[in-house]
Backbone as a ProteinNet text record, in pm:
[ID]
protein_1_A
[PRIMARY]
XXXXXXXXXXXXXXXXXXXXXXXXXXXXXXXXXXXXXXXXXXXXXXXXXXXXXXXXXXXXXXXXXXXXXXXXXXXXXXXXXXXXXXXXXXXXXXXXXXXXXXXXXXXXXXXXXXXXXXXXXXXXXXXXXXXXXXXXXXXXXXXXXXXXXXXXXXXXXXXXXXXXXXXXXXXXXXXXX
[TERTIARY]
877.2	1011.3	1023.1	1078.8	1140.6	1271.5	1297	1390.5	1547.9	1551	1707.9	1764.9	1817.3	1839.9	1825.4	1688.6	1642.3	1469.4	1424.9	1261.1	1275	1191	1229.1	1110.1	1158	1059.4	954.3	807.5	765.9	618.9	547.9	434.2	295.6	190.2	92.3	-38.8	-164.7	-265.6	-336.1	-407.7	-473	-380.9	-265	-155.5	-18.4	64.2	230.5	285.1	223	287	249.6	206.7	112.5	-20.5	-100.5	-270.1	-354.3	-463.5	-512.8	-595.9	-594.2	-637	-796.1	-831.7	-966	-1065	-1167.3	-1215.6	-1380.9	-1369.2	-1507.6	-1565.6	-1664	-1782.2	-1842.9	-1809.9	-1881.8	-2043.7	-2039.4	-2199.3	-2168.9	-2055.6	-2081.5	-2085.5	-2170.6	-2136.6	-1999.1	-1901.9	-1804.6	-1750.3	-1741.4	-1692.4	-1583.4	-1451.3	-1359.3	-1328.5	-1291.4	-1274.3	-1052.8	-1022.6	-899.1	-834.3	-757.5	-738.3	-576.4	-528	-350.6	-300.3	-240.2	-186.7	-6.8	29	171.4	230.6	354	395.3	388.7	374.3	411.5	279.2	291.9	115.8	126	35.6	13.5	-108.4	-101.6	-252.5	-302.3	-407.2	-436.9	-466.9	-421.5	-473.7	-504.5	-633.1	-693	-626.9	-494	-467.5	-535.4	-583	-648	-809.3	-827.9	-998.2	-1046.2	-1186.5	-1226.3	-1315.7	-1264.9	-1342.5	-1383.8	-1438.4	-1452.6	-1328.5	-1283.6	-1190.7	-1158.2	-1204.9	-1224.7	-1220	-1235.8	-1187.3	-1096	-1012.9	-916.8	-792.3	-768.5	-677.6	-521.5	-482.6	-379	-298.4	-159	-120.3	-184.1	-280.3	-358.3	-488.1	-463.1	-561	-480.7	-373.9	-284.6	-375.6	-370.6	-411.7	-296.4	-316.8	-209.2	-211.2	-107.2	-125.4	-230.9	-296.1	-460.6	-587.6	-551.4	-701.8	-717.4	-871.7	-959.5	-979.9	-1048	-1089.9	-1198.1	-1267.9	-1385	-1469.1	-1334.8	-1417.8	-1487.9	-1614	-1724.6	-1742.9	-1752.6	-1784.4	-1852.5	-1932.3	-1965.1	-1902.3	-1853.3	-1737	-1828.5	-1761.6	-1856.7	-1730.7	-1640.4	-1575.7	-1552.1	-1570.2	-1530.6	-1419.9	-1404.6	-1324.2	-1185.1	-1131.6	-955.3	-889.3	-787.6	-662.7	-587.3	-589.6	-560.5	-481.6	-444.2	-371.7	-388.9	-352.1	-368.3	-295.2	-206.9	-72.6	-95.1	55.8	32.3	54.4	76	87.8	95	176.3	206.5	327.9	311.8	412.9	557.9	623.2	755	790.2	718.1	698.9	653.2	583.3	535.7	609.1	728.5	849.3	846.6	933.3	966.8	807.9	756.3	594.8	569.8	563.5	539	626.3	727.2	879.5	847	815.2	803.1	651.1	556.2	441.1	331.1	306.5	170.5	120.8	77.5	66.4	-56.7	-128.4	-161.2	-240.2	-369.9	-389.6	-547.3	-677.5	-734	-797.8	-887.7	-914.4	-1082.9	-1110.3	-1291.6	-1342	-1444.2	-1514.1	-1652.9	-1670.5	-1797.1	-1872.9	-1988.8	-2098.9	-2128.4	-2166.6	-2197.2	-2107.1	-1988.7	-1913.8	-1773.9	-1707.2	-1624.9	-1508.4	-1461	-1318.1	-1331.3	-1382.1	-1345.8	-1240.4	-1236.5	-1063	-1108.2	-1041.7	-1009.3	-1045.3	-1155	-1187.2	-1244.2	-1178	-1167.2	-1058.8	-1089.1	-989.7	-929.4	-771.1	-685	-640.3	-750.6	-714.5	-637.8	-740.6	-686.3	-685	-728.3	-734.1	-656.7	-490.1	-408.9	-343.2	-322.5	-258.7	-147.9	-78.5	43.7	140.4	210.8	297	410.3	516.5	638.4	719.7	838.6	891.3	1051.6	1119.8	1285.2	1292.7	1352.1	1421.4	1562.2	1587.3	1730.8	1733.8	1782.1	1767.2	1933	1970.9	2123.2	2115.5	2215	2259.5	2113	2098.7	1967.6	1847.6	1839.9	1702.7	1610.1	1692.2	1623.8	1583.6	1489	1520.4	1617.7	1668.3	1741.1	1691.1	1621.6	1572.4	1698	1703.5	1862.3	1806.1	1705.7	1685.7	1772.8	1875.9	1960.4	1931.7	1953.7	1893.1	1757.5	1733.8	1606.7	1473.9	1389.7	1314.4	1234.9	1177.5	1101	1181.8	1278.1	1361.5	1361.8	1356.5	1342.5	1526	1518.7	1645.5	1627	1696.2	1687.7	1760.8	1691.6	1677.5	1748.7	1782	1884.3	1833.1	1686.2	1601.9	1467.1	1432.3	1272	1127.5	1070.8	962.5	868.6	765.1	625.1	508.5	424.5	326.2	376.2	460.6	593.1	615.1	711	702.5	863.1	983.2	1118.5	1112.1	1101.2	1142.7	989.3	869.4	752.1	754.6	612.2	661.9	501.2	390.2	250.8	292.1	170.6	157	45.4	-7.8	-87	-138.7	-287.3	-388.3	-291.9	-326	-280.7	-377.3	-423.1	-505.2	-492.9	-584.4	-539	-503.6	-410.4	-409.7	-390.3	-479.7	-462.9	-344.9	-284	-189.6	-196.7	-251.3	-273.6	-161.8	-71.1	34.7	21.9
459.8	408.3	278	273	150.5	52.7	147.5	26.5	60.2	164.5	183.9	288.4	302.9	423.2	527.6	504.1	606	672.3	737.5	767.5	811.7	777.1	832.3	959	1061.1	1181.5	1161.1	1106.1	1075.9	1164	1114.5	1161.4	1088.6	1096.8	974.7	1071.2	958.7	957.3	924.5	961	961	858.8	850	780.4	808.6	729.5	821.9	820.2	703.2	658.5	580.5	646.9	614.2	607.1	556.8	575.1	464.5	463.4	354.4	295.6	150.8	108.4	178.2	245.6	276.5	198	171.8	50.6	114.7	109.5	162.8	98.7	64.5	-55.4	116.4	20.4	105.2	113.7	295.3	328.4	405.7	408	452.9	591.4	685.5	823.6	827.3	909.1	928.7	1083.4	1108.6	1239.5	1192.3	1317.9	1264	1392.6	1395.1	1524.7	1519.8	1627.3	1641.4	1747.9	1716	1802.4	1830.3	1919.2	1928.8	1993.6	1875.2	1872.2	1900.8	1892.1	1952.5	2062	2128.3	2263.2	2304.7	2218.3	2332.1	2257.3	2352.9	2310.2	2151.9	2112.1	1997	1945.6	1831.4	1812	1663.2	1649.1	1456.8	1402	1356.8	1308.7	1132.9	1113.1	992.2	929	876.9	806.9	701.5	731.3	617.5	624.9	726.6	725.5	826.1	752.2	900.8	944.4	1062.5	1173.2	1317.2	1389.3	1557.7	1610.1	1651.8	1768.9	1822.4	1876.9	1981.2	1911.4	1779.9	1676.3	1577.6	1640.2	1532.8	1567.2	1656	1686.9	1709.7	1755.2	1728.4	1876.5	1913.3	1999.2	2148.8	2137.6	2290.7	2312.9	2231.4	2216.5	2196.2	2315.4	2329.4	2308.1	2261.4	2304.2	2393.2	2485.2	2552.2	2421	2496.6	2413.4	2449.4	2393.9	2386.3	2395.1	2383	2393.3	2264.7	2277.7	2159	2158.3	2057	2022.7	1903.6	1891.9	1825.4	1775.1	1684.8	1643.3	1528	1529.6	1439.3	1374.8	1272.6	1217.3	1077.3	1003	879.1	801.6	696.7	597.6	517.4	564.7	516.7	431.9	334.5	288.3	60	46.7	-110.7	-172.4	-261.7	-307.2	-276.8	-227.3	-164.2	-126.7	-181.1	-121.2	3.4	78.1	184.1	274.9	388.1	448.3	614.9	662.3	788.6	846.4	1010.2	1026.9	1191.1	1243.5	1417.5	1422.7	1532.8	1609.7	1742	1781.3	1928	1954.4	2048.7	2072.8	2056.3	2005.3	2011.4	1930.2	1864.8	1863	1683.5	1645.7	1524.2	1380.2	1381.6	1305.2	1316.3	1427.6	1395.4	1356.6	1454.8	1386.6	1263.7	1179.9	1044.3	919.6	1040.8	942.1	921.2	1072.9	1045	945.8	958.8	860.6	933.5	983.3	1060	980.6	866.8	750.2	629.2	615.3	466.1	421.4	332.5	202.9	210.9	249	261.7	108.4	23.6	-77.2	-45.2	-43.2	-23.3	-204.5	-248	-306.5	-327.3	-404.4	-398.3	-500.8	-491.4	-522.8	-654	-579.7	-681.2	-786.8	-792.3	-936	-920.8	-994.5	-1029.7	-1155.1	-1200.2	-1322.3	-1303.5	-1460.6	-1519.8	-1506.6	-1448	-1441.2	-1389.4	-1442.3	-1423.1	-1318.2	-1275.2	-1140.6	-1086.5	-1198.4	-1165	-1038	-943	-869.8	-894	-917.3	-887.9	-1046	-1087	-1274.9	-1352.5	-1317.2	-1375.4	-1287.7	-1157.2	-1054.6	-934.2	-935.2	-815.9	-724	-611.5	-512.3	-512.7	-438.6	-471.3	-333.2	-280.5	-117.8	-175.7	-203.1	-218	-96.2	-113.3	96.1	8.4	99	116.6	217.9	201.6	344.1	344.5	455.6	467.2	520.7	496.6	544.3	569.8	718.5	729.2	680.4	739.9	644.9	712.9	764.5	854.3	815.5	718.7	648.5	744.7	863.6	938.7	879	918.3	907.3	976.2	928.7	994.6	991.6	1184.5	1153.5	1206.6	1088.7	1156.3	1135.6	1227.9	1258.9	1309.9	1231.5	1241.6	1232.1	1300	1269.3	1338.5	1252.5	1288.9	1290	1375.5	1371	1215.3	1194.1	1075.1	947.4	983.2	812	797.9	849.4	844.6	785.9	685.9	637.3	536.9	422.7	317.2	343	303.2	278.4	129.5	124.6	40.1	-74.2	-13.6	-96.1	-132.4	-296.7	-244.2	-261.4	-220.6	-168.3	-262.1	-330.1	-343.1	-322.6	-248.5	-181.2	-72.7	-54.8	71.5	-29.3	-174	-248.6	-308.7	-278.2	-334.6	-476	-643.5	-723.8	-828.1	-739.5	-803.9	-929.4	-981.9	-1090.7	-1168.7	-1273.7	-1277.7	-1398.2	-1491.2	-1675.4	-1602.7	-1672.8	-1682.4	-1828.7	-1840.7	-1973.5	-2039.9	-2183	-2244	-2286.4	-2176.5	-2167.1	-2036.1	-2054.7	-1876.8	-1786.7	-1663.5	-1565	-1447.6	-1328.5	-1201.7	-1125.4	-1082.8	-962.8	-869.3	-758.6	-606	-566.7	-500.7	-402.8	-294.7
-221.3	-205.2	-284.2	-403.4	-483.5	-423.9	-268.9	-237.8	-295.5	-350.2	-447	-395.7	-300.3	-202.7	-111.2	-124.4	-30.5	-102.6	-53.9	-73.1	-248.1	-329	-496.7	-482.5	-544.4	-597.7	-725	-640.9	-792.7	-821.9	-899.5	-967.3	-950.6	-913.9	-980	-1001.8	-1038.3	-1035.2	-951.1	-789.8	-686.3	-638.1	-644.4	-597.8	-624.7	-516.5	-552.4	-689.5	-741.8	-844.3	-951.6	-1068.2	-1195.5	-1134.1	-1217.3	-1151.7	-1186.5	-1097.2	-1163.7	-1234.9	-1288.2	-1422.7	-1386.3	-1552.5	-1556.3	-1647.8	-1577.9	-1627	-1678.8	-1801.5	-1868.5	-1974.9	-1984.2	-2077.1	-2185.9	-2337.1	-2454.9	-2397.9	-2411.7	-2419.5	-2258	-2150.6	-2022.3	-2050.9	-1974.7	-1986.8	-1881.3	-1910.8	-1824.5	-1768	-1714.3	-1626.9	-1489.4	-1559.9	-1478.7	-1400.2	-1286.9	-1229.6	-1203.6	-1281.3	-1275.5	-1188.6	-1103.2	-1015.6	-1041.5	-1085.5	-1066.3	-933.6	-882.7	-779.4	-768.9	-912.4	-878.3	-888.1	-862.2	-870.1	-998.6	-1093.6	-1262.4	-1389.6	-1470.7	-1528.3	-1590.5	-1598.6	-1673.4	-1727.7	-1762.9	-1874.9	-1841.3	-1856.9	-1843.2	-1992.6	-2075.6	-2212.6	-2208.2	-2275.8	-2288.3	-2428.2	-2422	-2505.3	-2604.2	-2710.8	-2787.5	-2753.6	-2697.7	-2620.1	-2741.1	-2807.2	-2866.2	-2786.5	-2820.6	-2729.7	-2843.9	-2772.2	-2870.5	-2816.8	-2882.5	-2894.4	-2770.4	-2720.9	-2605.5	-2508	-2486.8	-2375	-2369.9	-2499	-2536.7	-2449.9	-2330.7	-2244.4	-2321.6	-2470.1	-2507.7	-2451.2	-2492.4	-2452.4	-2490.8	-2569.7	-2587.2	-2450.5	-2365.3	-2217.6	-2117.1	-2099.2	-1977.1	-1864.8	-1741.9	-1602.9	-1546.4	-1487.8	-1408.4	-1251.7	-1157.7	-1051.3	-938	-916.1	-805.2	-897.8	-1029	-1121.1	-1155.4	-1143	-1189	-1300.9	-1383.4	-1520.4	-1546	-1558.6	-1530.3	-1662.2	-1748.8	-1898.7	-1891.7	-1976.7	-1962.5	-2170.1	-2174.9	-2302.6	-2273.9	-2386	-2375.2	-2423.6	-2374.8	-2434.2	-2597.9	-2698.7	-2846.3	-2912.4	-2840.9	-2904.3	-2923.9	-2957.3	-2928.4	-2816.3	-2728.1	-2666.8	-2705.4	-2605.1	-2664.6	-2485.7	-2519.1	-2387.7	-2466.5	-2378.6	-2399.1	-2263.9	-2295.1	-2165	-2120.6	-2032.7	-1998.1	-1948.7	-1978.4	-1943.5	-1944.9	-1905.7	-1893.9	-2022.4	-2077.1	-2216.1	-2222.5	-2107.5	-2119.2	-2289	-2353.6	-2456.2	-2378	-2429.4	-2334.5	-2218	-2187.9	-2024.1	-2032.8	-2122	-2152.2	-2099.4	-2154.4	-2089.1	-2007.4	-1946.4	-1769.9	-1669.6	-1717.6	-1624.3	-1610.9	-1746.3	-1791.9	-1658.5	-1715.7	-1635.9	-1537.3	-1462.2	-1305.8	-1266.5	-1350.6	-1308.4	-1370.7	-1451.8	-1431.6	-1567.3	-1552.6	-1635	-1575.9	-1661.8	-1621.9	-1727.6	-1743.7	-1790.6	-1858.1	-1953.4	-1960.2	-2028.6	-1950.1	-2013.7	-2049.8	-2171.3	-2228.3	-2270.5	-2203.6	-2289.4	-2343.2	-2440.1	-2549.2	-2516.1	-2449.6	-2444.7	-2517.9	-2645	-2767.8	-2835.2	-2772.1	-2808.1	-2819.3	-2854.1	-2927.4	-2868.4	-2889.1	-2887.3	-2750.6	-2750.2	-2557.1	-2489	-2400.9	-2360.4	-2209.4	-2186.9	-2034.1	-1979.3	-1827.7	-1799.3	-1704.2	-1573.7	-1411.6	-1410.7	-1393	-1366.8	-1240.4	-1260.1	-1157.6	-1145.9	-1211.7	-1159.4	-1292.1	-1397.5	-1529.7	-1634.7	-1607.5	-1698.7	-1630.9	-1696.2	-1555.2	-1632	-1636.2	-1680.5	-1624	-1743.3	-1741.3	-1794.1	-1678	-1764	-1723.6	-1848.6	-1842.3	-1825.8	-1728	-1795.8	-1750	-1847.8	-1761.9	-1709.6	-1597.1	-1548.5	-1511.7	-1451.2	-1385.6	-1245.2	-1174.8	-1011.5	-988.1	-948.6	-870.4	-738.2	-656	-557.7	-432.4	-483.3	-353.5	-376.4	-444.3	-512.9	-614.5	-636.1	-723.1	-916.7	-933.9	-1113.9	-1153.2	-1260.8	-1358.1	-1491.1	-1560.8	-1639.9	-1769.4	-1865.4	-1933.6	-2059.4	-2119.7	-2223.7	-2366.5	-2393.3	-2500.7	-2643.9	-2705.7	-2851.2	-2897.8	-3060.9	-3021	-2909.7	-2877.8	-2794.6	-2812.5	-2953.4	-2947.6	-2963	-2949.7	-2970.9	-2763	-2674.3	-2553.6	-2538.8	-2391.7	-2394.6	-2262.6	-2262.8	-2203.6	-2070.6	-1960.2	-1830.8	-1778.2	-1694.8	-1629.1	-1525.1	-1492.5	-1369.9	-1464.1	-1503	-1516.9	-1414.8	-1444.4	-1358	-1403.5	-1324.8	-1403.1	-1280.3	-1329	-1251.3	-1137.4	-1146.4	-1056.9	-974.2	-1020.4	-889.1	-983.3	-888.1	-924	-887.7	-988.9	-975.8	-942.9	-1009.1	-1004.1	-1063.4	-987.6	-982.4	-957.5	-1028.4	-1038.3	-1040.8	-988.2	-933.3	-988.8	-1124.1	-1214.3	-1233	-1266.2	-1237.4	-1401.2	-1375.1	-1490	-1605.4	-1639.7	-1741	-1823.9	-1898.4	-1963.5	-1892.9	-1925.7	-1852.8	-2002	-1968.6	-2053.1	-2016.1	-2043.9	-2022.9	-2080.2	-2032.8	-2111.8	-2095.6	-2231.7	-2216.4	-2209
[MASK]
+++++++++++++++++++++++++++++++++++++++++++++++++++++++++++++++++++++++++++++++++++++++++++++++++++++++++++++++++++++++++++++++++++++++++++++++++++++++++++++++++++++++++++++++++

């Protein structure tokens, strides 16, 4: 419930709504167990993650609904924010919309630029979204136009939270987008 009329119909990742930040150091072996839990097929894709092929979850790796998927790779990449979302053909948008989204943060071992990296304290992720909510607190997904030009939302969101709001230390702070 966002508070905008009444209960919203949404999506997430082991939660109602988007999922959460995944936090993996270059060199981890990783195995994720994917479970589709909603009525119509969908996909999990590791945005910006290299991976092999065959675990890259894009829309040629439908899950139907109640099937598992269980891709495993070793993270071989340098420090990078990155993200993770559905990718059914067709279907990509509205999934996204409703939540099936979140936050992939990797880091590298072996170095690089000091920066801030308490997570949650001085190192915080950050998902901006617009949306639109009618009077029933539902989304409204109003896909006009081209598909990839998307279309602007009326409420914004950050972390699925209307009117967020962080008391941050007065010193550095990271913000992952």
């Amino acid at each position: 419930d966002f508070g905008v009329g009444g209960p919203t119909d949404t999506y997430g990742v082991n939660q109602s709504y988007l999922g959460p930040t995944l936090r993996m150091t270059t060199g981890d072996e990783v195995r994720m167990e994917v479970h589709n839990g909603l009525d119509t097929v969908t996909t999990l894709h590791w945005h910006g993650m290299h991976v092999p092929a065959k675990m890259d979850g894009g829309p040629h790796q439908l899950l139907d609904p109640g099937q598992t998927w269980s891709p495993e790779w070793q993270v071989r990449q340098p420090a990078a924010t990155l993200s993770y979302h559905a990718h059914p053909h067709g279907q990509t948008a509205d999934q996204v919309y409703k939540g099936v989204a979140g936050m992939i943060l990797v880091e590298d071992p072996t170095g690089g630029p000091e920066l801030p990296d308490e997570y949650g304290v001085d190192d915080i992720p950050v998902i901006v979204q617009d949306k639109t909510f009618d009077s029933d607190g539902q989304l409204v997904f109003d896909q006009r136009g081209p598909s990839s030009t998307g279309f602007l939302g009326d409420t914004v969101m950050v972390n699925g939270t209307i009117g967020a709001f962080l008391d941050v230390p007065t010193t550095h702070v990271r913000l992952r987008l």
